CSV table of C-alpha atoms in Angstrom, one decimal:
chain,number,residue,atom,x,y,z
A,1,UNK,CA,1.8,-93.5,58.3
A,2,UNK,CA,-1.0,-94.5,56.0
A,3,UNK,CA,-2.8,-91.4,54.8
A,4,UNK,CA,-5.7,-91.7,52.3
A,5,UNK,CA,-5.7,-89.3,49.4
A,6,UNK,CA,-8.0,-86.4,50.2
A,7,UNK,CA,-11.4,-86.4,48.5
A,8,UNK,CA,-14.1,-83.8,47.9
A,9,UNK,CA,-17.7,-83.9,49.0
A,10,UNK,CA,-18.6,-85.8,45.8
A,11,UNK,CA,-16.1,-88.6,46.7
A,12,UNK,CA,-13.7,-87.7,43.9
A,13,UNK,CA,-10.0,-87.2,44.6
A,14,UNK,CA,-8.8,-83.6,45.0
A,15,UNK,CA,-5.9,-82.1,43.1
A,16,UNK,CA,-2.6,-81.4,44.7
A,17,UNK,CA,-2.1,-77.7,44.0
A,18,UNK,CA,1.1,-77.0,45.9
A,19,UNK,CA,3.4,-78.6,48.4
A,20,UNK,CA,5.7,-76.6,50.8
A,21,UNK,CA,8.7,-78.1,52.6
A,22,UNK,CA,9.4,-75.7,55.4
A,23,UNK,CA,12.9,-77.0,55.9
A,24,UNK,CA,13.7,-75.6,52.4
A,25,UNK,CA,12.3,-72.1,52.8
A,26,UNK,CA,13.7,-69.1,54.8
A,27,UNK,CA,12.4,-68.9,58.4
A,28,UNK,CA,9.2,-66.9,58.8
A,29,UNK,CA,7.8,-65.7,62.1
A,30,UNK,CA,5.2,-68.1,63.6
A,31,UNK,CA,5.6,-70.5,60.6
A,32,UNK,CA,6.8,-74.1,61.2
A,33,UNK,CA,10.5,-74.6,60.8
A,34,UNK,CA,10.0,-78.1,59.4
A,35,UNK,CA,7.4,-80.3,57.9
A,36,UNK,CA,5.4,-80.4,54.7
A,37,UNK,CA,2.3,-78.4,54.0
A,38,UNK,CA,0.0,-79.5,51.1
A,39,UNK,CA,-2.8,-77.6,49.4
A,40,UNK,CA,-5.5,-79.5,47.5
A,41,UNK,CA,-8.4,-78.1,45.5
A,42,UNK,CA,-11.3,-79.5,43.4
A,43,UNK,CA,-11.6,-79.4,39.6
A,44,UNK,CA,-15.4,-78.9,40.0
A,45,UNK,CA,-17.4,-75.7,40.3
A,46,UNK,CA,-15.2,-72.9,41.8
A,47,UNK,CA,-12.0,-75.0,42.2
A,48,UNK,CA,-13.4,-76.1,45.6
A,49,UNK,CA,-14.3,-72.7,46.9
A,50,UNK,CA,-17.6,-72.3,48.7
A,51,UNK,CA,-18.3,-68.6,49.0
A,52,UNK,CA,-20.7,-69.2,51.9
A,53,UNK,CA,-18.3,-71.2,54.1
A,54,UNK,CA,-14.8,-70.5,52.6
A,55,UNK,CA,-13.1,-71.8,55.8
A,56,UNK,CA,-14.7,-75.3,55.7
A,57,UNK,CA,-12.6,-77.8,53.9
A,58,UNK,CA,-15.3,-79.7,52.0
A,59,UNK,CA,-13.8,-79.4,48.5
A,60,UNK,CA,-10.4,-78.2,49.3
A,61,UNK,CA,-7.9,-79.4,51.8
A,62,UNK,CA,-4.8,-78.2,53.7
A,63,UNK,CA,-2.7,-80.9,55.2
A,64,UNK,CA,0.4,-80.6,57.4
A,65,UNK,CA,2.9,-83.4,58.1
A,66,UNK,CA,5.5,-82.3,60.7
A,67,UNK,CA,7.5,-85.5,60.5
A,68,UNK,CA,8.8,-86.0,56.9
A,69,UNK,CA,9.5,-89.5,55.7
A,70,UNK,CA,12.6,-89.5,53.5
A,71,UNK,CA,12.9,-93.2,52.7
A,72,UNK,CA,12.0,-93.6,49.1
A,73,UNK,CA,11.1,-97.3,49.7
A,74,UNK,CA,8.1,-96.1,51.8
A,75,UNK,CA,6.7,-93.8,49.1
A,76,UNK,CA,3.4,-94.8,47.6
A,77,UNK,CA,2.8,-94.3,43.9
A,78,UNK,CA,-0.7,-93.7,42.6
A,79,UNK,CA,-1.2,-96.7,40.3
A,80,UNK,CA,-4.2,-95.1,38.4
A,81,UNK,CA,-3.5,-91.5,37.5
A,82,UNK,CA,-6.4,-89.2,38.3
A,83,UNK,CA,-8.0,-87.4,35.4
A,84,UNK,CA,-9.2,-83.8,36.0
A,85,UNK,CA,-11.7,-81.7,34.1
A,86,UNK,CA,-10.8,-78.0,34.8
A,87,UNK,CA,-8.0,-76.6,36.9
A,88,UNK,CA,-6.0,-73.3,37.0
A,89,UNK,CA,-2.8,-75.2,36.3
A,90,UNK,CA,-1.8,-78.2,34.2
A,91,UNK,CA,-2.2,-81.3,36.5
A,92,UNK,CA,0.5,-83.2,34.5
A,93,UNK,CA,3.4,-80.8,35.1
A,94,UNK,CA,5.2,-80.0,38.3
A,95,UNK,CA,6.9,-76.7,38.9
A,96,UNK,CA,9.5,-76.4,41.7
A,97,UNK,CA,9.0,-73.6,44.2
A,98,UNK,CA,12.0,-71.5,45.1
A,99,UNK,CA,11.7,-69.0,48.0
A,100,UNK,CA,13.7,-66.0,49.0
A,101,UNK,CA,13.1,-63.7,52.0
A,102,UNK,CA,11.9,-60.2,51.2
A,103,UNK,CA,9.9,-57.3,52.7
A,104,UNK,CA,7.0,-55.4,51.2
A,105,UNK,CA,4.9,-52.3,52.0
A,106,UNK,CA,1.2,-52.6,52.8
A,107,UNK,CA,-1.1,-52.2,49.8
A,108,UNK,CA,-4.1,-49.9,50.0
A,109,UNK,CA,-6.4,-52.9,49.5
A,110,UNK,CA,-5.4,-54.5,52.7
A,111,UNK,CA,-8.2,-54.7,55.3
A,112,UNK,CA,-5.9,-53.3,58.0
A,113,UNK,CA,-4.5,-50.5,55.9
A,114,UNK,CA,-5.6,-47.9,58.4
A,115,UNK,CA,-3.4,-49.6,61.1
A,116,UNK,CA,-0.5,-48.3,59.0
A,117,UNK,CA,-1.8,-45.2,57.3
A,118,UNK,CA,-4.4,-42.9,58.9
A,119,UNK,CA,-7.7,-42.6,57.0
A,120,UNK,CA,-6.9,-39.0,56.1
A,121,UNK,CA,-3.2,-39.7,55.2
A,122,UNK,CA,-3.5,-38.8,51.5
A,123,UNK,CA,-5.8,-35.8,52.2
A,124,UNK,CA,-2.8,-33.8,53.3
A,125,UNK,CA,-1.7,-33.7,49.7
A,126,UNK,CA,-4.8,-31.7,48.7
A,127,UNK,CA,-5.7,-31.8,45.0
A,128,UNK,CA,-2.9,-34.2,44.3
A,129,UNK,CA,-4.1,-36.9,46.7
A,130,UNK,CA,-5.7,-39.0,44.0
A,131,UNK,CA,-2.7,-39.0,41.8
A,132,UNK,CA,-0.5,-39.9,44.7
A,133,UNK,CA,-2.8,-42.7,45.7
A,134,UNK,CA,-2.7,-44.0,42.2
A,135,UNK,CA,1.1,-43.9,42.1
A,136,UNK,CA,1.2,-45.7,45.5
A,137,UNK,CA,-1.1,-48.4,44.3
A,138,UNK,CA,1.0,-49.1,41.2
A,139,UNK,CA,4.3,-49.1,43.2
A,140,UNK,CA,3.0,-51.2,46.1
A,141,UNK,CA,2.0,-54.4,44.3
A,142,UNK,CA,1.3,-57.5,46.4
A,143,UNK,CA,0.9,-59.8,43.4
A,144,UNK,CA,3.0,-63.0,43.0
A,145,UNK,CA,3.5,-66.3,44.6
A,146,UNK,CA,4.4,-66.1,48.3
A,147,UNK,CA,4.2,-67.4,51.9
A,148,UNK,CA,3.1,-64.8,54.4
A,149,UNK,CA,3.2,-61.1,53.6
A,150,UNK,CA,0.3,-59.1,52.1
A,151,UNK,CA,-2.3,-60.6,49.9
A,152,UNK,CA,-3.4,-59.5,46.5
A,153,UNK,CA,-7.0,-59.3,45.4
A,154,UNK,CA,-8.6,-58.5,42.0
A,155,UNK,CA,-11.8,-57.7,43.9
A,156,UNK,CA,-11.7,-56.8,47.6
A,157,UNK,CA,-10.1,-58.2,50.7
A,158,UNK,CA,-12.4,-61.0,52.0
A,159,UNK,CA,-11.2,-60.5,55.5
A,160,UNK,CA,-13.4,-57.5,55.9
A,161,UNK,CA,-16.2,-60.0,56.5
A,162,UNK,CA,-14.3,-62.9,58.0
A,163,UNK,CA,-12.1,-61.3,60.6
A,164,UNK,CA,-8.4,-61.4,61.4
A,165,UNK,CA,-6.6,-63.8,59.2
A,166,UNK,CA,-3.0,-63.7,58.0
A,167,UNK,CA,-1.8,-64.8,54.5
A,168,UNK,CA,-0.6,-68.3,54.6
A,169,UNK,CA,0.0,-69.0,50.9
A,170,UNK,CA,-0.7,-67.2,47.7
A,171,UNK,CA,-0.6,-68.6,44.1
A,172,UNK,CA,-1.1,-66.0,41.4
A,173,UNK,CA,-1.9,-66.3,37.7
A,174,UNK,CA,1.5,-66.8,36.0
A,175,UNK,CA,2.0,-67.2,32.3
A,176,UNK,CA,5.5,-68.8,32.8
A,177,UNK,CA,3.8,-71.8,34.4
A,178,UNK,CA,0.5,-71.6,32.5
A,179,UNK,CA,-1.4,-70.9,35.7
A,180,UNK,CA,-4.6,-68.9,35.4
A,181,UNK,CA,-7.3,-68.4,37.9
A,182,UNK,CA,-10.4,-67.4,35.9
A,183,UNK,CA,-9.6,-64.1,34.2
A,184,UNK,CA,-6.0,-63.5,35.4
A,185,UNK,CA,-7.1,-63.9,39.1
A,186,UNK,CA,-5.3,-65.0,42.2
A,187,UNK,CA,-5.8,-67.6,45.0
A,188,UNK,CA,-5.1,-67.0,48.7
A,189,UNK,CA,-5.1,-69.2,51.7
A,190,UNK,CA,-5.4,-67.5,55.1
A,191,UNK,CA,-5.0,-68.6,58.6
A,192,UNK,CA,-5.5,-67.1,62.1
A,193,UNK,CA,-2.3,-66.3,63.9
A,194,UNK,CA,-3.1,-68.5,66.9
A,195,UNK,CA,-3.8,-71.5,64.6
A,196,UNK,CA,-0.5,-70.9,62.7
A,197,UNK,CA,1.4,-70.9,65.9
A,198,UNK,CA,-0.3,-74.2,67.0
A,199,UNK,CA,0.3,-75.7,63.5
A,200,UNK,CA,-3.4,-76.2,63.2
A,201,UNK,CA,-4.4,-76.0,59.5
A,202,UNK,CA,-7.9,-77.3,59.8
A,203,UNK,CA,-9.6,-73.9,59.7
A,204,UNK,CA,-7.8,-72.3,56.8
A,205,UNK,CA,-9.7,-69.7,54.8
A,206,UNK,CA,-9.6,-70.2,51.0
A,207,UNK,CA,-10.4,-67.6,48.4
A,208,UNK,CA,-9.8,-66.9,44.8
A,209,UNK,CA,-11.1,-64.1,42.6
A,210,UNK,CA,-10.5,-62.7,39.2
A,211,UNK,CA,-11.2,-59.7,37.0
């Protein structure tokens, strides 16, 4: 299969941010059991994010290949390495991803928090409600790199405006791999449940924010 390297709206090649091989991660509900998922972003502007249309892949791209080619002889090597101006992570270094299955509680910042906790849940604690909310927020931290689960935001959950999307992939700022989104921010890729089930990654919602 001859696939051209994805390019942005300016015709320049995008940067491969992350690649997930589903056969190498623990099984997740509704996620593919096999295949490779790739995330590309731009080194221009806001790393390819368009705040007006964050679900249109003009300057970022999410590609899925269900059938993985394992024959090294069929691999194509980029003859002329691409030079990038500004990225959240060093484009010349690769960091292997290792996944483990875990569970987490819903953070107060999640757009569906009241599906889990009633709006007046903390009010029952009277004068201590603010302290308890503060402790809960510190204990329930959705930071980190992950597939699925609850998303972390330094600002607010963008899905308040965009509707029902589930977290597909999150790449956080991480000193150990010299990854930094603006001022210690985080990047999220979201997908609607029905699209995830259909393995349709053409309408992924991309967002990143920072302090």
